[in-house]
mmCIF file of C-alpha atoms in Angstrom:
data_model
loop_
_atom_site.group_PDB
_atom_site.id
_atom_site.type_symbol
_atom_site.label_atom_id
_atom_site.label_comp_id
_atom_site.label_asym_id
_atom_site.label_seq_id
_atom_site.Cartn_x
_atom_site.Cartn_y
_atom_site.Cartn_z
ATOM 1 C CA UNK I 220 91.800 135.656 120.777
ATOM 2 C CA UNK I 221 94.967 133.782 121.355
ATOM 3 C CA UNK I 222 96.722 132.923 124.924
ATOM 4 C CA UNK I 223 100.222 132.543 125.982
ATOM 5 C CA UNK I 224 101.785 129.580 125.760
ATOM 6 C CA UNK I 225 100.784 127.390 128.601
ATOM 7 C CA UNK I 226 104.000 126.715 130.703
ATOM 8 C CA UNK I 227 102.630 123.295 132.838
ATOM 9 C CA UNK I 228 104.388 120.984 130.059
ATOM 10 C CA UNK I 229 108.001 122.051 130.108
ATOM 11 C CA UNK I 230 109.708 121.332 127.251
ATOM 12 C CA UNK I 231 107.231 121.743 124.981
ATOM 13 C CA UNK I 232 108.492 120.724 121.655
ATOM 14 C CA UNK I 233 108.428 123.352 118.663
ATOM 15 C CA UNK I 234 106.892 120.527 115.919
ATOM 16 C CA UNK I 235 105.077 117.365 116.173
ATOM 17 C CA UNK I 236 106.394 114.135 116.266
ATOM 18 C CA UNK I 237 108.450 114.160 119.399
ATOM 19 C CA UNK I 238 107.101 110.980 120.895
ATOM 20 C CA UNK I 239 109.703 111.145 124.000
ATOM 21 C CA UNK I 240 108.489 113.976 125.466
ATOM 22 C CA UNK I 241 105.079 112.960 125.173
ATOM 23 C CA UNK I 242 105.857 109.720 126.542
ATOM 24 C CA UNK I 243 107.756 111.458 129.876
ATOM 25 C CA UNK I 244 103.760 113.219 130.109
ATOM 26 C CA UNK I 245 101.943 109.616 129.385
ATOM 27 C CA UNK I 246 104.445 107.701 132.204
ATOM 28 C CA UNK I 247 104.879 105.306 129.120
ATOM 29 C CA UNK I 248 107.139 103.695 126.354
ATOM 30 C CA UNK I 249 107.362 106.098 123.446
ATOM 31 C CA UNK I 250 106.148 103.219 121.111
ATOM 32 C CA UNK I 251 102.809 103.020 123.498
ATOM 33 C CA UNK I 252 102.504 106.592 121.896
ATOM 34 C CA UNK I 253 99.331 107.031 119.474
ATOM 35 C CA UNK I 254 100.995 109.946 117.770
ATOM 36 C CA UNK I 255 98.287 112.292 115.618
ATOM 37 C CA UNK I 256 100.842 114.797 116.338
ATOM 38 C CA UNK I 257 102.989 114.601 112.849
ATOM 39 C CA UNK I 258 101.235 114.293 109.872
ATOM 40 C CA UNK I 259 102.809 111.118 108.214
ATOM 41 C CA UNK I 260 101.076 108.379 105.942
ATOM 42 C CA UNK I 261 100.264 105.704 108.376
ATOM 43 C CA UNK I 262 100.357 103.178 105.551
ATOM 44 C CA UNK I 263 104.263 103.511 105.131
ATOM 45 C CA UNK I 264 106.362 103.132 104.984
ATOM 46 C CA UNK I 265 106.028 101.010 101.402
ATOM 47 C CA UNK I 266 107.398 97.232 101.795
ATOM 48 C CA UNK I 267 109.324 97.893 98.506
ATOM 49 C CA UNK I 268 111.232 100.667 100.660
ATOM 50 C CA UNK I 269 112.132 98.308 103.522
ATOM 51 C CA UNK I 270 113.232 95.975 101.137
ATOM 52 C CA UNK I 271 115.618 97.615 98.995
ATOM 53 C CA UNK I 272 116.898 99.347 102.646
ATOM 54 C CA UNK I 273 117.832 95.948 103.896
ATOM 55 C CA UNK I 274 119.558 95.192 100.339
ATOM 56 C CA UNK I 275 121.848 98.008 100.543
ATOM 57 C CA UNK I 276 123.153 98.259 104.063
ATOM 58 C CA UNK I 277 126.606 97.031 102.548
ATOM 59 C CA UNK I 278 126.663 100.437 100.813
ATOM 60 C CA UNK I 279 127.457 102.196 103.826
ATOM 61 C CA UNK I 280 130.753 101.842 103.587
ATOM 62 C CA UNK I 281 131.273 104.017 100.766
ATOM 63 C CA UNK I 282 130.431 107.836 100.400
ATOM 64 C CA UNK I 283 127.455 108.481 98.262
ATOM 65 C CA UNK I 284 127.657 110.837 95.011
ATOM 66 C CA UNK I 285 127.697 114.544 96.159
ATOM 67 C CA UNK I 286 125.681 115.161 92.648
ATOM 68 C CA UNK I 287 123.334 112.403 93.480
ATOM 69 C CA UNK I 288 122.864 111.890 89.654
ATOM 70 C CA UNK I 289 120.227 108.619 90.475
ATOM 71 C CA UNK I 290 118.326 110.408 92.511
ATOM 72 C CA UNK I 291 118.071 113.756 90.575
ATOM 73 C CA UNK I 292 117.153 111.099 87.735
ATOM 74 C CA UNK I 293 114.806 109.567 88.948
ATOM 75 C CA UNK I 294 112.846 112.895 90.091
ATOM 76 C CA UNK I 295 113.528 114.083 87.094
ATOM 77 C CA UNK I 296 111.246 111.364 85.441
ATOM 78 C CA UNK I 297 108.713 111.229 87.986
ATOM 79 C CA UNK I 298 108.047 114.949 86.899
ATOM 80 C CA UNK I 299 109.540 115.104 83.575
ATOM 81 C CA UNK I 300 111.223 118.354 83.892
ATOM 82 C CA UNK I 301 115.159 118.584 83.284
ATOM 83 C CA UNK I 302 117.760 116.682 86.273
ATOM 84 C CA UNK I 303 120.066 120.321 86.699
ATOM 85 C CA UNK I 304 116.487 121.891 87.613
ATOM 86 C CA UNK I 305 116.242 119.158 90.714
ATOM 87 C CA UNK I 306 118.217 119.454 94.108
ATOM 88 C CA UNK I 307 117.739 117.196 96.872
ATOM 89 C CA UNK I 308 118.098 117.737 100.272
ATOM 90 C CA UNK I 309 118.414 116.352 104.026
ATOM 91 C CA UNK I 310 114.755 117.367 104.243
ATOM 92 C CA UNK I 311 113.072 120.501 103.757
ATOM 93 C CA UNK I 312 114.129 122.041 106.288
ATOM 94 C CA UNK I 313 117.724 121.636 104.709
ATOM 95 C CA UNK I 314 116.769 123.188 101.970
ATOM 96 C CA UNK I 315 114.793 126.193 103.700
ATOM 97 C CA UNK I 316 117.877 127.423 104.955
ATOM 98 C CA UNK I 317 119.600 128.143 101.881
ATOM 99 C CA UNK I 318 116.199 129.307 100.519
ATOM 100 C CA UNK I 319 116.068 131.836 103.444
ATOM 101 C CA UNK I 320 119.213 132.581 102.817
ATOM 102 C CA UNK I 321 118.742 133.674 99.485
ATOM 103 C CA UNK I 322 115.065 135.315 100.100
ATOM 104 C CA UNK I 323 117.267 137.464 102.804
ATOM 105 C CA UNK I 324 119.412 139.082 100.215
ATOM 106 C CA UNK I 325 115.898 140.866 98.625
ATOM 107 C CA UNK I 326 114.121 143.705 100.291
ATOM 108 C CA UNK I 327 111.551 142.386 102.123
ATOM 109 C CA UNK I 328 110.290 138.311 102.215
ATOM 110 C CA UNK I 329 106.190 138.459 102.588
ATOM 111 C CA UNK I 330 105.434 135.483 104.978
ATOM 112 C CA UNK I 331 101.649 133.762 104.796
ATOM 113 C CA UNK I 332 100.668 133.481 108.047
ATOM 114 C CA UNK I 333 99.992 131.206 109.866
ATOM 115 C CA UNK I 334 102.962 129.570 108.747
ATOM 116 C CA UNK I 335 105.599 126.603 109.356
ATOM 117 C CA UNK I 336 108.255 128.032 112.427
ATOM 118 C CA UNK I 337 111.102 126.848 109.969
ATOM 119 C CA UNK I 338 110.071 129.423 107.810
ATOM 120 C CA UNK I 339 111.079 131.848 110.054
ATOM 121 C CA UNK I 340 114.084 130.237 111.225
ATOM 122 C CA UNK I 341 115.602 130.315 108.196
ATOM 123 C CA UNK I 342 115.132 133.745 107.101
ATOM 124 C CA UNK I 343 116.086 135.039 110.640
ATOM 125 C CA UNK I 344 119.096 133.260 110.346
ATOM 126 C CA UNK I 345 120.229 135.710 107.699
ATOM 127 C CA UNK I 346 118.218 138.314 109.126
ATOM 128 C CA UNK I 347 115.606 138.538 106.304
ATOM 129 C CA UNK I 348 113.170 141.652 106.534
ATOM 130 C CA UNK I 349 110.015 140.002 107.504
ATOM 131 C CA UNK I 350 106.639 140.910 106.771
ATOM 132 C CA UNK I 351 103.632 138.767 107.499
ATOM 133 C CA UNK I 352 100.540 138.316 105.272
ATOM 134 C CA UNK I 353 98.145 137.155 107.820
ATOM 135 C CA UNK I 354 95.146 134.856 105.990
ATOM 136 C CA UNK I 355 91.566 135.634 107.061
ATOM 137 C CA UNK I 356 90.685 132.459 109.311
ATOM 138 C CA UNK I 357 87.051 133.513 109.508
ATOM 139 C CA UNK I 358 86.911 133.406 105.539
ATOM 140 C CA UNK I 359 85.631 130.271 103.489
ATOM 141 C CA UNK I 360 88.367 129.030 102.842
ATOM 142 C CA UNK I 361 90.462 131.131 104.682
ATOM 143 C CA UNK I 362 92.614 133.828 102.697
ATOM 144 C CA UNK I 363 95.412 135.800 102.595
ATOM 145 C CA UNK I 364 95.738 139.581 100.835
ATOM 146 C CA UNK I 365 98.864 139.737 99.206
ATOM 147 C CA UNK I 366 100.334 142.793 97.358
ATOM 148 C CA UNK I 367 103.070 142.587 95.369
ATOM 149 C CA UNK I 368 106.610 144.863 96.073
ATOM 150 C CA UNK I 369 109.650 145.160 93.640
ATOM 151 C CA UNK I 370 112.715 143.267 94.971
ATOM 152 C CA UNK I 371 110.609 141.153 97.221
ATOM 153 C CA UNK I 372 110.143 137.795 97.818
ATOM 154 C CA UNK I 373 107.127 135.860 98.522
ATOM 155 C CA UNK I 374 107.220 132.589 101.043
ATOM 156 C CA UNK I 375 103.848 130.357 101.075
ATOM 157 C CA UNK I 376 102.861 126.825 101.104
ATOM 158 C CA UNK I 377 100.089 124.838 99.158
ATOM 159 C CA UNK I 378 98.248 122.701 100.608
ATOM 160 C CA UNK I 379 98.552 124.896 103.339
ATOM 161 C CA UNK I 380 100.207 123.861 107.053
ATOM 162 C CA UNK I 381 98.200 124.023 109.417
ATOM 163 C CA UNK I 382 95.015 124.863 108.156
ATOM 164 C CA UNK I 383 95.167 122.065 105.240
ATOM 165 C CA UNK I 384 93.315 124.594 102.434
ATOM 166 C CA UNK I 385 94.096 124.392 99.092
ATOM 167 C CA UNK I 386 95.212 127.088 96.473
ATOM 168 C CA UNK I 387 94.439 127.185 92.853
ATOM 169 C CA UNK I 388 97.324 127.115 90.660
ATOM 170 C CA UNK I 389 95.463 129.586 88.931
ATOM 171 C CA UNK I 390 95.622 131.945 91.557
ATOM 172 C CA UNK I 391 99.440 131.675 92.443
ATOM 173 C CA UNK I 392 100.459 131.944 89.087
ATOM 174 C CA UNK I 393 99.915 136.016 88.821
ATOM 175 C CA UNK I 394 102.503 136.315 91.714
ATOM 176 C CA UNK I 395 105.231 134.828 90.146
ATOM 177 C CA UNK I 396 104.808 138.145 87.525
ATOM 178 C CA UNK I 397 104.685 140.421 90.618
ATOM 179 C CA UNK I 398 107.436 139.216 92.989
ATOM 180 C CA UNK I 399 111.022 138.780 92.509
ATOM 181 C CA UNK I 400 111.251 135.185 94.113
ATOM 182 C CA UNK I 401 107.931 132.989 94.634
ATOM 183 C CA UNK I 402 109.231 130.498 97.297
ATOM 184 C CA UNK I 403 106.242 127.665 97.521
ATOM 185 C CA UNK I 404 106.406 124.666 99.684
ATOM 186 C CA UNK I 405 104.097 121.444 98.873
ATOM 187 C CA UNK I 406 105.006 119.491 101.327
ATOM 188 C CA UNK I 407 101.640 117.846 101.551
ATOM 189 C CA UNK I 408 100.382 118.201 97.753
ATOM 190 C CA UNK I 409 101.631 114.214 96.993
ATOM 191 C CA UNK I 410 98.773 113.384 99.197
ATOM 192 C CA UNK I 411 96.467 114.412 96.313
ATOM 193 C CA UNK I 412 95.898 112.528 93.313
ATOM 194 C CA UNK I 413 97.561 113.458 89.780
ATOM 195 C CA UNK I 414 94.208 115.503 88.609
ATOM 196 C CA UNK I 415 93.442 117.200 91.730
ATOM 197 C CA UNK I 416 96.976 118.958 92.356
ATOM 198 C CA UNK I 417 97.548 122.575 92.253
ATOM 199 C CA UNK I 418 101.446 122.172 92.163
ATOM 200 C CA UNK I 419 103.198 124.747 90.259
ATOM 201 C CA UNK I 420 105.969 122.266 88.856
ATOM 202 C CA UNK I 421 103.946 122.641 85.685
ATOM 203 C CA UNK I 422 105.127 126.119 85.045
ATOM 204 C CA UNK I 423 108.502 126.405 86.714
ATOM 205 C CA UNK I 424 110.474 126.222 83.438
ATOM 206 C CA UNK I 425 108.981 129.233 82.151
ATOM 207 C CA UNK I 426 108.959 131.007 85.218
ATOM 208 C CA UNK I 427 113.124 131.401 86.813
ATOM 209 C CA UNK I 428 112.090 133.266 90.060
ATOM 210 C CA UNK I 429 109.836 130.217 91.430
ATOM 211 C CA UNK I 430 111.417 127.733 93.574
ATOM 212 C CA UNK I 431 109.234 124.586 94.696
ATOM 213 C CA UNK I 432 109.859 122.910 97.409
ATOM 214 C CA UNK I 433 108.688 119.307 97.881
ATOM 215 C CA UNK I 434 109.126 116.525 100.792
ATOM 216 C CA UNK I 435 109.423 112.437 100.154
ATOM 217 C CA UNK I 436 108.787 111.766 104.017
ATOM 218 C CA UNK I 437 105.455 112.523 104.912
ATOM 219 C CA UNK I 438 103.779 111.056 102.027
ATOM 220 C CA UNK I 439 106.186 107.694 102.030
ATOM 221 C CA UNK I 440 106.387 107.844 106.078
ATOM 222 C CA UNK I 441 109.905 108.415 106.361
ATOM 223 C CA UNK I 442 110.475 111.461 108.278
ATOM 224 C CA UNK I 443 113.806 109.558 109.769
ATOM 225 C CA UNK I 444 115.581 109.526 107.089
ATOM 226 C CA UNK I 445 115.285 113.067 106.208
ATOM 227 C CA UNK I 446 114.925 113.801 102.448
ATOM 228 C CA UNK I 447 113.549 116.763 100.516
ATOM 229 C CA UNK I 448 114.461 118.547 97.352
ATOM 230 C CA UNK I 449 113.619 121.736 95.668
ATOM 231 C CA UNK I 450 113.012 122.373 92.016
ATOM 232 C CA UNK I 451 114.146 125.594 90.575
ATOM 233 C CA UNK I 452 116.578 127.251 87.945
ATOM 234 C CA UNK I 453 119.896 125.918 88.125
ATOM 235 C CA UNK I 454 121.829 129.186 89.464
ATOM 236 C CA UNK I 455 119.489 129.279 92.536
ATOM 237 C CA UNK I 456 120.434 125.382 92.805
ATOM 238 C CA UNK I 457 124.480 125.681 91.953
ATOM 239 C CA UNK I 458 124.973 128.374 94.731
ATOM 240 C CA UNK I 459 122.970 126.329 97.332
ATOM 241 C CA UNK I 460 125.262 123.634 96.786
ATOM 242 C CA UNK I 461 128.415 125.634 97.154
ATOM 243 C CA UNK I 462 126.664 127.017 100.327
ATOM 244 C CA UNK I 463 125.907 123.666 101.891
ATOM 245 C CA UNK I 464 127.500 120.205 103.031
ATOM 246 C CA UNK I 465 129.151 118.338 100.657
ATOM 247 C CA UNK I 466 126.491 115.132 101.223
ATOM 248 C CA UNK I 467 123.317 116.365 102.862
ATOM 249 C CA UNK I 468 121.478 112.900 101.705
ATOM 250 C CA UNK I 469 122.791 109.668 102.639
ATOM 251 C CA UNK I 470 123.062 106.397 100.981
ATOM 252 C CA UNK I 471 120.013 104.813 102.577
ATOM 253 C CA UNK I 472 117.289 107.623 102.035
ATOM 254 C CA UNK I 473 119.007 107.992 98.311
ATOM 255 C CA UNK I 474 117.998 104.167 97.370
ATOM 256 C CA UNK I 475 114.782 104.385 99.295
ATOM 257 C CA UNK I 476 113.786 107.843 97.455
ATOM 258 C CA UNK I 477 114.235 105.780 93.958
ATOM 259 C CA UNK I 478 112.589 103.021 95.509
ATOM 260 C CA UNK I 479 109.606 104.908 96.908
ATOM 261 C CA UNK I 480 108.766 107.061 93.695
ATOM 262 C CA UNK I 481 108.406 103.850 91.300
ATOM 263 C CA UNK I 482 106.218 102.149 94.182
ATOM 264 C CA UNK I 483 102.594 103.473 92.350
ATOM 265 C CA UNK I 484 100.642 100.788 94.191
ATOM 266 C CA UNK I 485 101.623 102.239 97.350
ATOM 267 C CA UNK I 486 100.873 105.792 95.796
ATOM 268 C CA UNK I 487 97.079 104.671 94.989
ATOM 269 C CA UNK I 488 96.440 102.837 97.914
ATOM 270 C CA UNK I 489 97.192 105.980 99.726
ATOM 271 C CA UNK I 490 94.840 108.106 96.966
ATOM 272 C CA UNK I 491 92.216 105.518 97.950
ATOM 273 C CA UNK I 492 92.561 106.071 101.948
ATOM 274 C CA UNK I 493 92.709 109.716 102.553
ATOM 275 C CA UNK I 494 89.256 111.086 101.377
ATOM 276 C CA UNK I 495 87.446 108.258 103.494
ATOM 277 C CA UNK I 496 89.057 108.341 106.415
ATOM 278 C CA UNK I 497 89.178 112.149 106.375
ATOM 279 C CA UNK I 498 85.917 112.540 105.697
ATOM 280 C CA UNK I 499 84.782 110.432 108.732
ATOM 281 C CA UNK I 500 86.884 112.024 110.865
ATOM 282 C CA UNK I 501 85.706 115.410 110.088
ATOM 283 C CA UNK I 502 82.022 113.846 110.391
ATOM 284 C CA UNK I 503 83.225 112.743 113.685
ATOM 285 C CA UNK I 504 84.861 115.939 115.209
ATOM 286 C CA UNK I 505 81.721 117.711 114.067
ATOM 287 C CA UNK I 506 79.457 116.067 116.179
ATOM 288 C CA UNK I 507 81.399 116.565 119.160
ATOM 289 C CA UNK I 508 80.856 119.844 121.580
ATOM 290 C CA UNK I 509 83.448 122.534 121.068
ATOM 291 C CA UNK I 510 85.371 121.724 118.548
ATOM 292 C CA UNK I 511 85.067 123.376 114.828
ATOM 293 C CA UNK I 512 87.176 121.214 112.173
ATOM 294 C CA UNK I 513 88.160 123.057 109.010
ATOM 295 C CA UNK I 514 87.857 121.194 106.093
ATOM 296 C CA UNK I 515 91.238 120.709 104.389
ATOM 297 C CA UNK I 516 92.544 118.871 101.430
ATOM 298 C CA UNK I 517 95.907 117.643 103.460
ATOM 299 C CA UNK I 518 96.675 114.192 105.845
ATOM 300 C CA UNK I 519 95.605 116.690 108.956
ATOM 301 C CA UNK I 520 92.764 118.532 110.194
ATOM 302 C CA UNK I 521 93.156 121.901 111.771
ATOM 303 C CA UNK I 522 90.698 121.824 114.595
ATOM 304 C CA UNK I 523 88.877 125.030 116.525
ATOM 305 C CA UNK I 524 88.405 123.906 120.618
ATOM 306 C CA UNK I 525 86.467 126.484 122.762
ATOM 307 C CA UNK I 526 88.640 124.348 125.317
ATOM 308 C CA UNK I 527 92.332 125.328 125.689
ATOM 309 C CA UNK I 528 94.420 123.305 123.328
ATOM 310 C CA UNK I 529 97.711 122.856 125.419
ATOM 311 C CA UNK I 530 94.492 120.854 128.453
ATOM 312 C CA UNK I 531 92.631 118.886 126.158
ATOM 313 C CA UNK I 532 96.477 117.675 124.912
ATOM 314 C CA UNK I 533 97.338 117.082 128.396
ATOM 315 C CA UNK I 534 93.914 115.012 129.282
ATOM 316 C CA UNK I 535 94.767 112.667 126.124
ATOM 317 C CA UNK I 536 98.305 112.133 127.077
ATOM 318 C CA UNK I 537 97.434 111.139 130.833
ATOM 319 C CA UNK I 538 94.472 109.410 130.142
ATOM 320 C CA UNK I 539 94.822 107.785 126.426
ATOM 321 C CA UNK I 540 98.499 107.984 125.604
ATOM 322 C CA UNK I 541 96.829 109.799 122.341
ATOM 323 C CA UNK I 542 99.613 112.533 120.775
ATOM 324 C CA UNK I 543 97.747 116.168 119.390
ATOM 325 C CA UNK I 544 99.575 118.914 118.032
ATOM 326 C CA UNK I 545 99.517 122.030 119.813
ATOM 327 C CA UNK I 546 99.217 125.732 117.945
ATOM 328 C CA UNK I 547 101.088 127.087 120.447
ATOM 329 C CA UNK I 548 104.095 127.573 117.466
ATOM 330 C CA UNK I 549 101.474 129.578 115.200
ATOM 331 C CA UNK I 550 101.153 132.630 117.620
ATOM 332 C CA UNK I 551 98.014 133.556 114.681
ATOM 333 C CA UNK I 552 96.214 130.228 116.887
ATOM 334 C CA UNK I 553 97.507 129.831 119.949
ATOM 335 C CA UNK I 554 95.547 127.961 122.763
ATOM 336 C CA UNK I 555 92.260 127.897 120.409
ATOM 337 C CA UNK I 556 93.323 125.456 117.428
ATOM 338 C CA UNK I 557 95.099 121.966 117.602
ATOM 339 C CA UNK I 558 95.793 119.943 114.484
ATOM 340 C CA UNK I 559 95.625 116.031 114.235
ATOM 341 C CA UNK I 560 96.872 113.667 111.176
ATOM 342 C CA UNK I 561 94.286 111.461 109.372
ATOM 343 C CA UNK I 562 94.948 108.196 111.108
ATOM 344 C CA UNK I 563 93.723 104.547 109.823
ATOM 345 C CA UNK I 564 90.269 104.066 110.209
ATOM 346 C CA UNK I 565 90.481 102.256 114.042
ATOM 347 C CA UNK I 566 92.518 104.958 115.169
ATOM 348 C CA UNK I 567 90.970 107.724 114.109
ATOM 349 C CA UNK I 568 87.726 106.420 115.904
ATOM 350 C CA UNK I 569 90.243 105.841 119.169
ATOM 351 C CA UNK I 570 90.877 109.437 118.949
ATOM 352 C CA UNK I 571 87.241 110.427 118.889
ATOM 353 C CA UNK I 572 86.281 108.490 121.709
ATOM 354 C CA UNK I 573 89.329 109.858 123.795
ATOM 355 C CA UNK I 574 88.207 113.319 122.684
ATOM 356 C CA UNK I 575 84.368 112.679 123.495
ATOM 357 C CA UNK I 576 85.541 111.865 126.734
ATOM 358 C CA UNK I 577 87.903 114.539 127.464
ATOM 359 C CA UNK I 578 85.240 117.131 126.265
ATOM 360 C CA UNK I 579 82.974 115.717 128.853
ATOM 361 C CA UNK I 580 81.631 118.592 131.203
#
């Protein structure tokens, strides 16, 4: 059973990552922050990224290339599909607006649930016809029922956000037969390794009413810099960019996009990380009273509290400057979930102790 929102924290931000707030709670420095709150790589960002970002500062003088033609090449070889099937973006949530734009002109849009609130942003900002597709959270692994409607569109993500599950390819692929437009977000599938991703990017040539969507700032810890891009058939892609700004990207996250893709020591030594650490902390939230974690495949745990998410967020903040993300945004979880990022090793056990103590009757 979910609660209303709890309204001692005013202010309460809508996503995680907003270290000021929490810092106006903590009576502290936003950088004293311990922020689980945003699910970023907390090896990044890659030194070959800082680098090249301090070589090309004199660049901002001049615009950059509305058709972004290094960039689009550059993704195009990292996933060897064609560069007019490629458009990047000032971060996903650029590109969900023009993608809820376009799911608004079909019937209906059938929205997984619990889902991302920029989902439904976008699509309300063209006033999309809405219908959720709750998943079954007492399920293992939690799943959704979705039937198929002519002139519909379908709007999921994989890994999942919040709950972290993974979907087989093999069971999206029969969708993309049944729906007009099969919007899927992977954010968060970079975080697993080559032979363990479920992406559909293998398909998407064959299939011209899918649309992936993909982020380079979780993974490569540069959520300032804002930079996404979607992969999809061309006419989806030249209408967005008539819709849109004429440069979304700038100069900087353009060079440290390039930069960040060829880095593939920085891409193993974040393969070799996140099953580890994730697995401890899971070991470790499991042995504490009243909380259920779900097991995930993502950089973030989705965590079940019998104690009310928005207190046990306040008690860390007070007492341990420690950053959790409220549910409060997925109205499916409410006061009885909270999700944290997988955290280096040291922090991760900082978190645990802070929690143990917080959870103490």
């Amino acid at each position: 059973m979910t609660t209303a929102p709890s309204p001692s924290i005013p202010g309460r931000p809508t996503h995680g990552g907003n270290r000021n707030w929490a810092a106006q709670l903590a009576n502290c420095t936003p950088e004293e922050i311990l922020d689980f709150s945003a699910s970023i790589n907390p090896l990044g960002p890659p030194p070959s990224v800082l680098t090249i970002l301090a070589e090309q500062l004199q660049h901002l003088t001049a615009y950059p290339d509305p058709r972004y033609p290094q960039l689009r090449s550059a993704l195009s070889n990292f996933h060897h599909l064609p560069m007019d099937w490629i458009l990047p973006g000032n971060g996903a949530a650029e590109l969900l607006t023009w993608i809820g734009r376009e799911l608004a002109q079909l019937d209906t849009t059938y929205l997984v649930t619990p889902a991302f609130a920029d989902y439904q942003r976008s699509l309300k900002a063209f006033n999309a016809r809405i219908v959720p597709v709750p998943m079954d959270l007492a399920a293992v692994p939690p799943q959704a029922n979705i039937t198929a409607s002519t002139n519909c569109g379908l709007l999921l993500n994989n890994p999942h956000n919040p709950m972290g599950t993974l979907t087989l390819r093999k069971d999206l692929i029969p969708y993309l037969d049944q729906f007009a437009l099969v919007v899927v977000d992977e954010a968060f599938m970079d975080f697993l390794p080559p032979e363990q991703q479920q992406s559909l990017l293998d398909v998407i040539l064959d299939f011209p009413n899918l649309i992936v969507l993909r982020s380079l700032t979780k993974f490569y810890s540069l959520p300032g810099l804002r930079l996404g891009y979607a992969v999809g058939h061309p006419d989806y892609l030249k209408r967005w960019q008539q819709w849109r700004d004429p440069w979304p990207v700038n100069t900087l996250a353009e060079v440290a996009a390039i930069s960040a893709l060829q880095d593939h020591s920085f891409q193993q030594q974040t393969w070799d990380w996140l099953p580890p650490a994730r697995d401890a902390l899971i070991a470790g939230l499991q042995k504490l009273p009243g909380l259920t974690p779900l097991v995930g495949a993502a950089n973030f745990l989705l965590v079940k509290t019998e104690v009310p998410c928005t207190q046990l967020q306040k008690d860390l903040l007070k007492s341990h400057k420690i950053l959790i993300r409220d549910c409060l945004s997925f109205p499916e979880l409410g006061e009885n979930y909270f999700r944290i990022a997988v955290r280096l090793p040291g922090e991760n056990d900082q978190l645990l102790t802070a929690l143990a103590q917080a959870l103490q009757p």
